[in-house]
């Protein structure tokens, strides 16, 4: 989801910066938590797919990416939006960045007529679960180490 006034060259450069930051952030998170955020998938392949197929909202500070949310608003049958990744650098945590990113996804989905939003979160990731509950998500199931959470969009 690019900004129309950007040149193709600038957009490609920023895409590369975001891709490199995301790969590093995923690696850093794995080292810190030992949680496999990608479910065994190759990081480069997953990130390339995510950045080409999902919509993304990136939070940057002084031109450097600090957080990203990737989501899909493509289920027109059930009008369900799916958040596939929320990742915030350690430096940006505790400042409401994830709250703002997820809120922007919910607003965008609502503007397009979507009625529900779903996501999966590691069951051990209590800070994320608290955030999602604060935003109105409720646990609706799970599998393995994951909790499935959903909320209505109004």
mmCIF file of N, CA and C in Angstrom, residues 74-147:
data_model
loop_
_atom_site.group_PDB
_atom_site.id
_atom_site.type_symbol
_atom_site.label_atom_id
_atom_site.label_comp_id
_atom_site.label_asym_id
_atom_site.label_seq_id
_atom_site.Cartn_x
_atom_site.Cartn_y
_atom_site.Cartn_z
ATOM 1 N N UNK A 74 -9.140 -9.118 2.685
ATOM 2 C CA UNK A 74 -9.461 -9.718 1.392
ATOM 3 C C UNK A 74 -10.545 -10.796 1.469
ATOM 4 N N UNK A 75 -11.108 -11.013 2.649
ATOM 5 C CA UNK A 75 -12.183 -12.008 2.768
ATOM 6 C C UNK A 75 -13.518 -11.282 2.636
ATOM 7 N N UNK A 76 -13.944 -11.068 1.380
ATOM 8 C CA UNK A 76 -15.178 -10.328 1.115
ATOM 9 C C UNK A 76 -16.418 -11.172 1.418
ATOM 10 N N UNK A 77 -16.237 -12.473 1.528
ATOM 11 C CA UNK A 77 -17.385 -13.338 1.812
ATOM 12 C C UNK A 77 -17.839 -13.182 3.262
ATOM 13 N N UNK A 78 -16.901 -13.257 4.197
ATOM 14 C CA UNK A 78 -17.253 -13.150 5.622
ATOM 15 C C UNK A 78 -16.972 -11.762 6.188
ATOM 16 N N UNK A 79 -16.396 -10.877 5.370
ATOM 17 C CA UNK A 79 -16.025 -9.522 5.792
ATOM 18 C C UNK A 79 -15.148 -9.556 7.047
ATOM 19 N N UNK A 80 -14.166 -10.476 7.008
ATOM 20 C CA UNK A 80 -13.232 -10.639 8.120
ATOM 21 C C UNK A 80 -11.851 -10.152 7.715
ATOM 22 N N UNK A 81 -11.300 -9.285 8.527
ATOM 23 C CA UNK A 81 -9.926 -8.801 8.377
ATOM 24 C C UNK A 81 -9.041 -9.708 9.231
ATOM 25 N N UNK A 82 -7.833 -10.006 8.751
ATOM 26 C CA UNK A 82 -6.926 -10.851 9.511
ATOM 27 C C UNK A 82 -5.601 -10.128 9.714
ATOM 28 N N UNK A 83 -5.224 -9.925 10.968
ATOM 29 C CA UNK A 83 -3.932 -9.344 11.291
ATOM 30 C C UNK A 83 -2.934 -10.488 11.378
ATOM 31 N N UNK A 84 -1.940 -10.467 10.505
ATOM 32 C CA UNK A 84 -0.999 -11.588 10.466
ATOM 33 C C UNK A 84 0.274 -11.321 11.249
ATOM 34 N N UNK A 85 0.624 -10.055 11.485
ATOM 35 C CA UNK A 85 1.825 -9.796 12.280
ATOM 36 C C UNK A 85 1.767 -8.394 12.880
ATOM 37 N N UNK A 86 2.124 -8.315 14.147
ATOM 38 C CA UNK A 86 2.385 -7.044 14.822
ATOM 39 C C UNK A 86 3.746 -7.217 15.464
ATOM 40 N N UNK A 87 4.686 -6.364 15.111
ATOM 41 C CA UNK A 87 6.012 -6.461 15.694
ATOM 42 C C UNK A 87 6.509 -5.051 16.011
ATOM 43 N N UNK A 88 6.990 -4.892 17.233
ATOM 44 C CA UNK A 88 7.458 -3.594 17.720
ATOM 45 C C UNK A 88 8.865 -3.781 18.265
ATOM 46 N N UNK A 89 9.777 -2.911 17.847
ATOM 47 C CA UNK A 89 11.148 -2.998 18.362
ATOM 48 C C UNK A 89 11.133 -2.779 19.866
ATOM 49 N N UNK A 90 12.106 -3.323 20.540
ATOM 50 C CA UNK A 90 12.189 -3.158 21.999
ATOM 51 C C UNK A 90 12.254 -1.678 22.377
ATOM 52 N N UNK A 91 12.921 -0.873 21.560
ATOM 53 C CA UNK A 91 13.062 0.560 21.854
ATOM 54 C C UNK A 91 11.727 1.301 21.804
ATOM 55 N N UNK A 92 10.779 0.796 21.039
ATOM 56 C CA UNK A 92 9.496 1.481 20.878
ATOM 57 C C UNK A 92 8.381 0.902 21.750
ATOM 58 N N UNK A 93 8.675 -0.121 22.510
ATOM 59 C CA UNK A 93 7.631 -0.753 23.334
ATOM 60 C C UNK A 93 7.236 0.126 24.511
ATOM 61 N N UNK A 94 5.979 -0.051 24.925
ATOM 62 C CA UNK A 94 5.481 0.670 26.094
ATOM 63 C C UNK A 94 5.127 2.122 25.804
ATOM 64 N N UNK A 95 5.042 2.486 24.524
ATOM 65 C CA UNK A 95 4.747 3.877 24.167
ATOM 66 C C UNK A 95 3.449 4.006 23.373
ATOM 67 N N UNK A 96 2.650 2.931 23.343
ATOM 68 C CA UNK A 96 1.375 2.982 22.647
ATOM 69 C C UNK A 96 1.464 2.773 21.146
ATOM 70 N N UNK A 97 2.628 2.371 20.659
ATOM 71 C CA UNK A 97 2.815 2.192 19.222
ATOM 72 C C UNK A 97 1.929 1.062 18.692
ATOM 73 N N UNK A 98 1.943 -0.084 19.321
ATOM 74 C CA UNK A 98 1.120 -1.210 18.858
ATOM 75 C C UNK A 98 -0.362 -0.853 18.929
ATOM 76 N N UNK A 99 -0.766 -0.176 19.976
ATOM 77 C CA UNK A 99 -2.158 0.265 20.109
ATOM 78 C C UNK A 99 -2.549 1.123 18.913
ATOM 79 N N UNK A 100 -1.696 2.061 18.549
ATOM 80 C CA UNK A 100 -1.980 2.925 17.407
ATOM 81 C C UNK A 100 -2.022 2.172 16.091
ATOM 82 N N UNK A 101 -1.084 1.241 15.904
ATOM 83 C CA UNK A 101 -1.044 0.479 14.659
ATOM 84 C C UNK A 101 -2.285 -0.394 14.493
ATOM 85 N N UNK A 102 -2.630 -1.147 15.540
ATOM 86 C CA UNK A 102 -3.794 -2.036 15.448
ATOM 87 C C UNK A 102 -5.074 -1.207 15.311
ATOM 88 N N UNK A 103 -5.151 -0.084 16.006
ATOM 89 C CA UNK A 103 -6.324 0.793 15.881
ATOM 90 C C UNK A 103 -6.469 1.301 14.451
ATOM 91 N N UNK A 104 -5.347 1.596 13.799
ATOM 92 C CA UNK A 104 -5.425 2.073 12.409
ATOM 93 C C UNK A 104 -5.923 0.971 11.479
ATOM 94 N N UNK A 105 -5.538 -0.277 11.751
ATOM 95 C CA UNK A 105 -6.041 -1.403 10.955
ATOM 96 C C UNK A 105 -7.554 -1.524 11.138
ATOM 97 N N UNK A 106 -8.015 -1.449 12.371
ATOM 98 C CA UNK A 106 -9.449 -1.574 12.640
ATOM 99 C C UNK A 106 -10.231 -0.460 11.949
ATOM 100 N N UNK A 107 -9.705 0.758 11.977
ATOM 101 C CA UNK A 107 -10.372 1.884 11.316
ATOM 102 C C UNK A 107 -10.408 1.685 9.796
ATOM 103 N N UNK A 108 -9.306 1.232 9.232
ATOM 104 C CA UNK A 108 -9.246 0.994 7.787
ATOM 105 C C UNK A 108 -10.222 -0.104 7.378
ATOM 106 N N UNK A 109 -10.261 -1.167 8.153
ATOM 107 C CA UNK A 109 -11.180 -2.275 7.851
ATOM 108 C C UNK A 109 -12.634 -1.807 7.961
ATOM 109 N N UNK A 110 -12.943 -1.022 8.982
ATOM 110 C CA UNK A 110 -14.306 -0.517 9.162
ATOM 111 C C UNK A 110 -14.718 0.368 7.986
ATOM 112 N N UNK A 111 -13.817 1.219 7.521
ATOM 113 C CA UNK A 111 -14.113 2.094 6.383
ATOM 114 C C UNK A 111 -14.473 1.304 5.136
ATOM 115 N N UNK A 112 -13.943 0.090 5.027
ATOM 116 C CA UNK A 112 -14.194 -0.746 3.850
ATOM 117 C C UNK A 112 -15.335 -1.735 4.065
ATOM 118 N N UNK A 113 -16.008 -1.636 5.215
ATOM 119 C CA UNK A 113 -17.179 -2.463 5.452
ATOM 120 C C UNK A 113 -16.916 -3.814 6.088
ATOM 121 N N UNK A 114 -15.692 -4.040 6.579
ATOM 122 C CA UNK A 114 -15.407 -5.306 7.241
ATOM 123 C C UNK A 114 -16.073 -5.324 8.610
ATOM 124 N N UNK A 115 -16.525 -6.500 9.029
ATOM 125 C CA UNK A 115 -17.319 -6.636 10.249
ATOM 126 C C UNK A 115 -16.582 -7.323 11.393
ATOM 127 N N UNK A 116 -15.502 -8.064 11.086
ATOM 128 C CA UNK A 116 -14.753 -8.793 12.119
ATOM 129 C C UNK A 116 -13.270 -8.671 11.840
ATOM 130 N N UNK A 117 -12.506 -8.833 12.906
ATOM 131 C CA UNK A 117 -11.052 -8.892 12.775
ATOM 132 C C UNK A 117 -10.553 -10.052 13.620
ATOM 133 N N UNK A 118 -9.655 -10.848 13.065
ATOM 134 C CA UNK A 118 -9.080 -12.012 13.745
ATOM 135 C C UNK A 118 -7.560 -11.896 13.755
ATOM 136 N N UNK A 119 -6.967 -12.555 14.730
ATOM 137 C CA UNK A 119 -5.515 -12.645 14.793
ATOM 138 C C UNK A 119 -5.146 -13.852 15.633
ATOM 139 N N UNK A 120 -3.887 -14.253 15.517
ATOM 140 C CA UNK A 120 -3.337 -15.307 16.367
ATOM 141 C C UNK A 120 -2.184 -14.700 17.150
ATOM 142 N N UNK A 121 -2.057 -15.107 18.405
ATOM 143 C CA UNK A 121 -0.995 -14.596 19.264
ATOM 144 C C UNK A 121 -0.457 -15.760 20.089
ATOM 145 N N UNK A 122 0.844 -15.732 20.329
ATOM 146 C CA UNK A 122 1.403 -16.772 21.187
ATOM 147 C C UNK A 122 0.783 -16.665 22.572
ATOM 148 N N UNK A 123 0.343 -17.787 23.104
ATOM 149 C CA UNK A 123 -0.327 -17.824 24.401
ATOM 150 C C UNK A 123 0.554 -17.291 25.525
ATOM 151 N N UNK A 124 1.872 -17.368 25.365
ATOM 152 C CA UNK A 124 2.808 -16.857 26.389
ATOM 153 C C UNK A 124 3.061 -15.361 26.264
ATOM 154 N N UNK A 125 2.541 -14.738 25.223
ATOM 155 C CA UNK A 125 2.807 -13.318 24.993
ATOM 156 C C UNK A 125 1.754 -12.467 25.716
ATOM 157 N N UNK A 126 1.879 -12.433 27.039
ATOM 158 C CA UNK A 126 0.891 -11.734 27.867
ATOM 159 C C UNK A 126 0.747 -10.244 27.539
ATOM 160 N N UNK A 127 1.838 -9.504 27.293
ATOM 161 C CA UNK A 127 1.649 -8.083 26.952
ATOM 162 C C UNK A 127 0.782 -7.901 25.698
ATOM 163 N N UNK A 128 0.986 -8.729 24.689
ATOM 164 C CA UNK A 128 0.180 -8.619 23.469
ATOM 165 C C UNK A 128 -1.268 -8.999 23.753
ATOM 166 N N UNK A 129 -1.480 -10.044 24.508
ATOM 167 C CA UNK A 129 -2.846 -10.458 24.831
ATOM 168 C C UNK A 129 -3.563 -9.355 25.606
ATOM 169 N N UNK A 130 -2.872 -8.716 26.548
ATOM 170 C CA UNK A 130 -3.477 -7.587 27.283
ATOM 171 C C UNK A 130 -3.855 -6.457 26.325
ATOM 172 N N UNK A 131 -2.973 -6.156 25.387
ATOM 173 C CA UNK A 131 -3.259 -5.106 24.403
ATOM 174 C C UNK A 131 -4.496 -5.457 23.585
ATOM 175 N N UNK A 132 -4.546 -6.685 23.079
ATOM 176 C CA UNK A 132 -5.675 -7.067 22.243
ATOM 177 C C UNK A 132 -6.977 -7.064 23.038
ATOM 178 N N UNK A 133 -6.930 -7.499 24.278
ATOM 179 C CA UNK A 133 -8.142 -7.433 25.122
ATOM 180 C C UNK A 133 -8.581 -5.987 25.311
ATOM 181 N N UNK A 134 -7.622 -5.122 25.539
ATOM 182 C CA UNK A 134 -7.910 -3.685 25.702
ATOM 183 C C UNK A 134 -8.607 -3.122 24.460
ATOM 184 N N UNK A 135 -8.269 -3.676 23.305
ATOM 185 C CA UNK A 135 -8.864 -3.243 22.046
ATOM 186 C C UNK A 135 -10.168 -3.971 21.727
ATOM 187 N N UNK A 136 -10.639 -4.826 22.644
ATOM 188 C CA UNK A 136 -11.921 -5.494 22.456
ATOM 189 C C UNK A 136 -11.860 -6.897 21.876
ATOM 190 N N UNK A 137 -10.668 -7.434 21.678
ATOM 191 C CA UNK A 137 -10.538 -8.796 21.178
ATOM 192 C C UNK A 137 -10.820 -9.780 22.311
ATOM 193 N N UNK A 138 -11.412 -10.912 21.960
ATOM 194 C CA UNK A 138 -11.641 -11.987 22.925
ATOM 195 C C UNK A 138 -11.083 -13.281 22.341
ATOM 196 N N UNK A 139 -10.611 -14.141 23.223
ATOM 197 C CA UNK A 139 -10.091 -15.437 22.796
ATOM 198 C C UNK A 139 -11.257 -16.298 22.331
ATOM 199 N N UNK A 140 -11.101 -16.905 21.161
ATOM 200 C CA UNK A 140 -12.167 -17.742 20.610
ATOM 201 C C UNK A 140 -11.704 -19.166 20.341
ATOM 202 N N UNK A 141 -10.456 -19.443 20.612
ATOM 203 C CA UNK A 141 -9.939 -20.787 20.376
ATOM 204 C C UNK A 141 -8.428 -20.764 20.379
ATOM 205 N N UNK A 142 -7.867 -21.828 19.890
ATOM 206 C CA UNK A 142 -6.422 -21.892 19.833
ATOM 207 C C UNK A 142 -5.958 -23.197 19.237
ATOM 208 N N UNK A 143 -4.664 -23.236 18.997
ATOM 209 C CA UNK A 143 -4.028 -24.450 18.506
ATOM 210 C C UNK A 143 -2.566 -24.371 18.908
ATOM 211 N N UNK A 144 -2.032 -25.487 19.303
ATOM 212 C CA UNK A 144 -0.630 -25.558 19.750
ATOM 213 C C UNK A 144 -0.371 -24.449 20.766
ATOM 214 N N UNK A 145 0.595 -23.592 20.503
ATOM 215 C CA UNK A 145 0.956 -22.512 21.432
ATOM 216 C C UNK A 145 0.246 -21.204 21.125
ATOM 217 N N UNK A 146 -0.739 -21.235 20.226
ATOM 218 C CA UNK A 146 -1.376 -20.008 19.770
ATOM 219 C C UNK A 146 -2.776 -19.850 20.327
ATOM 220 N N UNK A 147 -3.137 -18.608 20.583
ATOM 221 C CA UNK A 147 -4.493 -18.246 20.967
ATOM 222 C C UNK A 147 -5.093 -17.463 19.802
#
